[in-house]
C-alpha angles and dihedrals in degrees: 000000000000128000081256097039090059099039084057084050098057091044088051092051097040095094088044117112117206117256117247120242129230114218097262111219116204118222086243086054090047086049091054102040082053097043090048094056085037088055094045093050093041081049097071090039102054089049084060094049094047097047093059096044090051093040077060111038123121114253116214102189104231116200122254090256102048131105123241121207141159122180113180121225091256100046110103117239096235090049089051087046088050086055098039082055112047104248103127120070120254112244102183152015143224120178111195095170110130105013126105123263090259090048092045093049092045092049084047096056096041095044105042090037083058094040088055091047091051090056091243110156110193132044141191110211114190105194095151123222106259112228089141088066098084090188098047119015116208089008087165105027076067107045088050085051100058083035104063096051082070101053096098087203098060115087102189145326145205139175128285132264115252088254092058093046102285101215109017095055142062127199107216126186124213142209118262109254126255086251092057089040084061101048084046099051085044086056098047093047089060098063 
């Protein structure tokens, strides 16, 4: 444009008014609004689902001194060898000591539901290993162990190292969350 071609073209658009513009939602933005009220209302539902699947489980009463352990057929071996070992960090935390089996099965469900909603990948369970229970040694120790196998976000667990409790705790790893899975899949698309 020339000096007298733009200046024609400031006096023309003097009278214009802009244009407002209406939030502009991308379809990415739209996914993860959706997923996020999909995964609230899928939440309660899957506490009550697992609440009646770990109210009937079947319990196999494991001794004080045994190992637990779960890998689930997806979960690759060096990544189950990774977690048998100690070598992910350990993200978050459940004690279940002292409670009663239905106190320990409710603060399981609500905190390893939240933990995987959280995105939160690796957990220390201290269940303990029960010597002191003269009737049923390693009660809870038990129950945690046919729990955990229900849960359809957990990939695998093993007992802990002595350092982290030996025993009376479990690391579990757990599923990335749909959430995670998205940005993932977001990230792997650009490239």
């Amino acid at each position: 444009m020339s000096h007298s071609d733009s200046d024609l073209f400031l006096q023309q658009m003097a009278d214009v008014t802009p244009l407002k513009q209406d939030a502009v939602s991308t379809p990415i933005s739209n996914a993860k609004n959706a997923l996020s009220n999909f995964y609230k209302q899928q939440s309660s539902k899957q506490i009550s689902l697992l609440n009646d699947a770990l109210s009937s489980a079947t319990v196999e009463y494991v001794e004080p001194d045994d190992y637990i352990s779960y890998k689930s057929s997806g979960l690759q071996a060096g990544v189950f060898k990774n977690l048998r070992l100690a070598k992910y960090d350990i993200d978050g935390k459940i004690e279940l000591q002292g409670h009663s089996i239905k106190e320990a099965q409710d603060k399981l469900i609500q905190e390893l539901s939240d933990c995987h909603r959280r995105n939160i990948r690796v957990v220390l369970i201290k269940h303990g290993v029960g010597k002191e229970n003269s009737e049923q040694p390693a009660k809870l120790k038990s129950h945690v162990n046919a729990w955990l196998v229900h849960f359809p976000f957990v990939l695998g667990f093993h007992t802990a190292q002595t350092h982290h409790g030996g025993y009376g705790a479990v690391y579990v790893l757990l599923s990335k969350n749909e959430q995670a899975k998205l940005a993932n899949k977001e990230i792997h698309a650009k490239k």
